[in-house]
mmCIF file of C-alpha atoms in Angstrom:
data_model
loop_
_atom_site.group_PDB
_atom_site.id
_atom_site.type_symbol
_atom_site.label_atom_id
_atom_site.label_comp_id
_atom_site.label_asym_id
_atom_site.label_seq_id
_atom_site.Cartn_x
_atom_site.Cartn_y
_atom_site.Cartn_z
ATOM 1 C CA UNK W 1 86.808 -0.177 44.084
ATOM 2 C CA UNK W 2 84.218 0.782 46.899
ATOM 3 C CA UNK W 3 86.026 3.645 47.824
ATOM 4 C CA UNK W 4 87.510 5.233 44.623
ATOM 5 C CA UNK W 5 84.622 6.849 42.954
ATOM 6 C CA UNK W 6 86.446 6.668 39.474
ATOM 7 C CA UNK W 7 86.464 2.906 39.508
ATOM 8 C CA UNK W 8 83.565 0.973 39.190
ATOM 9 C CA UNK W 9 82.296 -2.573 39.818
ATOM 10 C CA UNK W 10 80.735 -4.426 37.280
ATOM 11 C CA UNK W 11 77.241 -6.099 37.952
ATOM 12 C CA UNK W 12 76.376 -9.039 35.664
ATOM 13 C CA UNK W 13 72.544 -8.340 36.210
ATOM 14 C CA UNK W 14 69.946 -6.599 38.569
ATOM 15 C CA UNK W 15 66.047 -6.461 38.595
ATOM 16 C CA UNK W 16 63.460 -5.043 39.983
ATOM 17 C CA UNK W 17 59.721 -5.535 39.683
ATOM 18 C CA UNK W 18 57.062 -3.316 41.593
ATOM 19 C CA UNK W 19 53.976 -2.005 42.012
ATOM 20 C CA UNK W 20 53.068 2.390 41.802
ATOM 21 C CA UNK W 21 49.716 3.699 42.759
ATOM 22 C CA UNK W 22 48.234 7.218 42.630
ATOM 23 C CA UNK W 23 45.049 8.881 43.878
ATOM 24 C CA UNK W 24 43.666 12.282 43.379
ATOM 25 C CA UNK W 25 40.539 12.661 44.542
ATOM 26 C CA UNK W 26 38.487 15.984 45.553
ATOM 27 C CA UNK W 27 37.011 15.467 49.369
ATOM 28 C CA UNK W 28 34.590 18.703 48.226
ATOM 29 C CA UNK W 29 34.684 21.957 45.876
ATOM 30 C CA UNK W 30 37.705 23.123 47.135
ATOM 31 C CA UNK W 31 39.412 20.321 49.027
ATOM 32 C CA UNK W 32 41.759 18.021 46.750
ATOM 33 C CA UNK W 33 43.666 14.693 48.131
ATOM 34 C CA UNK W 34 46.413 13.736 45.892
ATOM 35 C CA UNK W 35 48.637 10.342 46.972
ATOM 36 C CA UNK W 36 50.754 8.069 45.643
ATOM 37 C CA UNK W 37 52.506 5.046 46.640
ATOM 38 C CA UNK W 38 55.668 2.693 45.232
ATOM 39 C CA UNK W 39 56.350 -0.736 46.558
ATOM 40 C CA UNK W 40 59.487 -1.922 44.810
ATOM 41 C CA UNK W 41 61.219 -5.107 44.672
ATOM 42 C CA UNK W 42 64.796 -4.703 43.414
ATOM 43 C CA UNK W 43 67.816 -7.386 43.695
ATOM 44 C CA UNK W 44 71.332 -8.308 42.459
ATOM 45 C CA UNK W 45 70.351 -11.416 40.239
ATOM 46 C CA UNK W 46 73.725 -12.017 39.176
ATOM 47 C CA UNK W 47 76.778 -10.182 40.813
ATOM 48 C CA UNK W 48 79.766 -11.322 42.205
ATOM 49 C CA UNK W 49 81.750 -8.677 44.779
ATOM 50 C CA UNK W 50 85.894 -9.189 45.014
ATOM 51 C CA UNK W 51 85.908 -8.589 49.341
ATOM 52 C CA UNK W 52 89.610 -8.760 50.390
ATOM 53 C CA UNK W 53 90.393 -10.988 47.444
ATOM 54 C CA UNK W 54 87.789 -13.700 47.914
ATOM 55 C CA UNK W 55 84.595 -13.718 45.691
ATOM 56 C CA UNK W 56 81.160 -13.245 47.903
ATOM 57 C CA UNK W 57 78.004 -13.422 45.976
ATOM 58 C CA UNK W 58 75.784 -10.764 46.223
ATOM 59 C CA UNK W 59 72.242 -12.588 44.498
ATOM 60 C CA UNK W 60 69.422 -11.704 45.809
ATOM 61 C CA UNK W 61 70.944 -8.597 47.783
ATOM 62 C CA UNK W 62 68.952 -5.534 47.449
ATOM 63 C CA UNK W 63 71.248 -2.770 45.574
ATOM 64 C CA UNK W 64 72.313 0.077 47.852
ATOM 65 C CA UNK W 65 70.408 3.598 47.771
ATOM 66 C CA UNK W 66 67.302 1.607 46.206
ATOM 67 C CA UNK W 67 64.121 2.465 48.312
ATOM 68 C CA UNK W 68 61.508 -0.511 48.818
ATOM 69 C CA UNK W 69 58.710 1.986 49.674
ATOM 70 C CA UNK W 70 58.078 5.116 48.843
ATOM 71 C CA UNK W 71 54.747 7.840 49.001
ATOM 72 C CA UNK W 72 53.692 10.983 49.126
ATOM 73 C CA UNK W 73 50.444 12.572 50.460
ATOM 74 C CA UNK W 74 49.632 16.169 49.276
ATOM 75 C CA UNK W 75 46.173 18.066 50.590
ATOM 76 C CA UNK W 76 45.161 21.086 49.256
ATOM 77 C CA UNK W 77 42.084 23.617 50.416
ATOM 78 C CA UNK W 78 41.118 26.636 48.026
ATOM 79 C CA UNK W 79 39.951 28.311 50.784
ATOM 80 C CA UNK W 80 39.447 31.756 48.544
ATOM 81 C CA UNK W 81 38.892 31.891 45.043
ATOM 82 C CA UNK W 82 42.392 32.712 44.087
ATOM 83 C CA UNK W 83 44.389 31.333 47.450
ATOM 84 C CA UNK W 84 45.001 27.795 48.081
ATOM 85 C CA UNK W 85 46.768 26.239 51.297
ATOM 86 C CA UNK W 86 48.786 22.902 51.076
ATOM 87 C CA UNK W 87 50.986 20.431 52.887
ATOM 88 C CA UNK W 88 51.784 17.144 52.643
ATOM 89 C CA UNK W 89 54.393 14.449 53.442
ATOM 90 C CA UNK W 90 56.906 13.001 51.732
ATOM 91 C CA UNK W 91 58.080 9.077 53.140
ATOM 92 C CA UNK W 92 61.600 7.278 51.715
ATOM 93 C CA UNK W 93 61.940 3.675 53.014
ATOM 94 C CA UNK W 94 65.120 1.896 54.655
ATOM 95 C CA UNK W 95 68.024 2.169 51.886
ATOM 96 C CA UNK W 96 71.097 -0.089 52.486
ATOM 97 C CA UNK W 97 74.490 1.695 51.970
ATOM 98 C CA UNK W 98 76.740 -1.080 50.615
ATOM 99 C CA UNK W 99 76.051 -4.262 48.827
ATOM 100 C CA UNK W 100 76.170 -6.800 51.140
ATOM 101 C CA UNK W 101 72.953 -5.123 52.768
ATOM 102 C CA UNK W 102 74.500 -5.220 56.129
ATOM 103 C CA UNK W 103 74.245 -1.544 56.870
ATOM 104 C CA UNK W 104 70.830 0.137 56.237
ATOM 105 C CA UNK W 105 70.306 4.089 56.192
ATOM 106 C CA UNK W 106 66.948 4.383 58.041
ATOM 107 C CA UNK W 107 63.790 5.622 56.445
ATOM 108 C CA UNK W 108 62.141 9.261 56.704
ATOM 109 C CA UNK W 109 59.047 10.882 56.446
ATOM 110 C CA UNK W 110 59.532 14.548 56.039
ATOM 111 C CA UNK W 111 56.525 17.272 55.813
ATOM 112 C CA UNK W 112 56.399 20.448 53.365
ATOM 113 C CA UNK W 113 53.890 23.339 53.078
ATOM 114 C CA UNK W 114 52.590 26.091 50.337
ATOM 115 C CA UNK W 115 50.464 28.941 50.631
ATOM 116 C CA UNK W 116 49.679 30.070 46.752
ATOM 117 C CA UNK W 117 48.325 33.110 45.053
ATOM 118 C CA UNK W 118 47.262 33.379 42.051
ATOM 119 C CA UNK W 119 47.137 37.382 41.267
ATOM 120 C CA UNK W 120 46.319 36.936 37.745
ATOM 121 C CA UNK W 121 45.411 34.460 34.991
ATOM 122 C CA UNK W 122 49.207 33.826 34.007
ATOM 123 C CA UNK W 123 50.625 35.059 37.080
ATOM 124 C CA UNK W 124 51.213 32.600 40.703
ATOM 125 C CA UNK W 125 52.890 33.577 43.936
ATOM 126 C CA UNK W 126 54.028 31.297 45.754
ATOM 127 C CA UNK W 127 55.325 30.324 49.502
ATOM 128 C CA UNK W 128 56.434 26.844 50.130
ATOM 129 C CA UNK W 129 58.340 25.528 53.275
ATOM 130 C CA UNK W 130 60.530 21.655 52.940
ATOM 131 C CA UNK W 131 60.789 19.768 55.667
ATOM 132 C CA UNK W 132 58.521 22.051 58.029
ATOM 133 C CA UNK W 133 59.913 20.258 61.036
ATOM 134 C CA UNK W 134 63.773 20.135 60.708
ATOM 135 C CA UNK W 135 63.831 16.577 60.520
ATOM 136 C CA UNK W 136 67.346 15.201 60.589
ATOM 137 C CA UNK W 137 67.483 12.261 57.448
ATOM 138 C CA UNK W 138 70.103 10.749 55.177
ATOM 139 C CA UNK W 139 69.470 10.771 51.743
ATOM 140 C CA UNK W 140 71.709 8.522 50.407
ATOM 141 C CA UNK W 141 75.799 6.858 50.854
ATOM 142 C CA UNK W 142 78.656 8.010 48.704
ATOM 143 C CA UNK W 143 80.971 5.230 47.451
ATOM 144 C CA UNK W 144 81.807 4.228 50.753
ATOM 145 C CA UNK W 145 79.837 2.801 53.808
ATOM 146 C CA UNK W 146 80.557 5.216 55.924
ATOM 147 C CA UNK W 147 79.947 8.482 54.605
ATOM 148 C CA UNK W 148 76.624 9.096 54.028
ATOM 149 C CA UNK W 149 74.619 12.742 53.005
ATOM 150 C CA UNK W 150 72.583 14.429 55.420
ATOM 151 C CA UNK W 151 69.512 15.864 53.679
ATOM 152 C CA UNK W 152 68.309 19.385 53.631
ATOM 153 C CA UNK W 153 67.086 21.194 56.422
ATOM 154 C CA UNK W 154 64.177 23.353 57.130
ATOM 155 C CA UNK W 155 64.087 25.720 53.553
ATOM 156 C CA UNK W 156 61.155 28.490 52.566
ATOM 157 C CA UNK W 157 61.434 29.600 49.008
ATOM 158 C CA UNK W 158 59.288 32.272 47.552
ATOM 159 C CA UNK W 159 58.698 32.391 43.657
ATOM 160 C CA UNK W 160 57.085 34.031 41.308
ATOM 161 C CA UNK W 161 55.511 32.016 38.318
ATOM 162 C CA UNK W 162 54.290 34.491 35.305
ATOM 163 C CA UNK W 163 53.451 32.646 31.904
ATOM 164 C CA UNK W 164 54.041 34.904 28.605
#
């Protein structure tokens, strides 16, 4: 069933257990550090995988597309009353692509950007850049082991944010 994305394989039972941290701390008036951190354990505790017709436990395996670590790291400087400049980065940890765990998609720390205005009380503008530096990652697999998504490129959005 690994490569029919209507079928699917059933898992007897999975766990995961883990540890999240955040910080957001101000490093002045108008300097804020916000972070946050995920350390994850997550396994197959009881699943059995049909491979060619012979049954291959899979306990203990670590389920595919699950992260072990993840954070983020945000600064942001109000360097004028209504303007504030921010960047930050943005890690995913090794990810295996199939259940055995015998083929990983590697880990990526990307970095994004935002320059903000607020022009009025209930009205933001807004310029924010993803992945500043074009960084070539996989996100995740797709039913099979060998075709896996390649994530987003460098991308600015503008916006406008007005609250009625």
């Amino acid at each position: 069933g690994g490569t029919n994305p209507a079928l699917r394989i059933q898992v007897g039972q999975r766990s995961s257990r883990g540890v999240e941290t955040a910080l957001s701390l101000p490093l002045g008036p108008t300097v804020r550090l916000d972070a946050n951190a995920a350390l994850l354990r997550a396994r197959f505790d009881d699943f059995t995988e049909s491979v060619g017709g012979v049954a291959v436990s899979r306990n203990g395996n670590v389920p595919p597309d699950v992260p072990q670590r993840l954070a983020n790291a945000w600064l942001g400087w109000k360097f004028r009353p209504d303007w504030t400049l921010s960047g930050g980065l943005r890690h995913v940890g090794k990810r295996y692509a199939n259940n055995a765990n015998t083929l990983a998609l590697p880990a990526y720390t990307l970095a994004d950007a935002a320059l903000q205005w607020q022009s009025a009380a209930n009205t933001t503008l807004a310029l924010r850049a993803f992945n500043v530096f074009d960084r070539y990652h996989f996100t995740t697999s797709y039913y099979t082991t060998t075709q896996w998504f390649v994530g987003e490129g460098r991308r600015v959005q503008l916006s406008l944010n007005h609250k009625f």
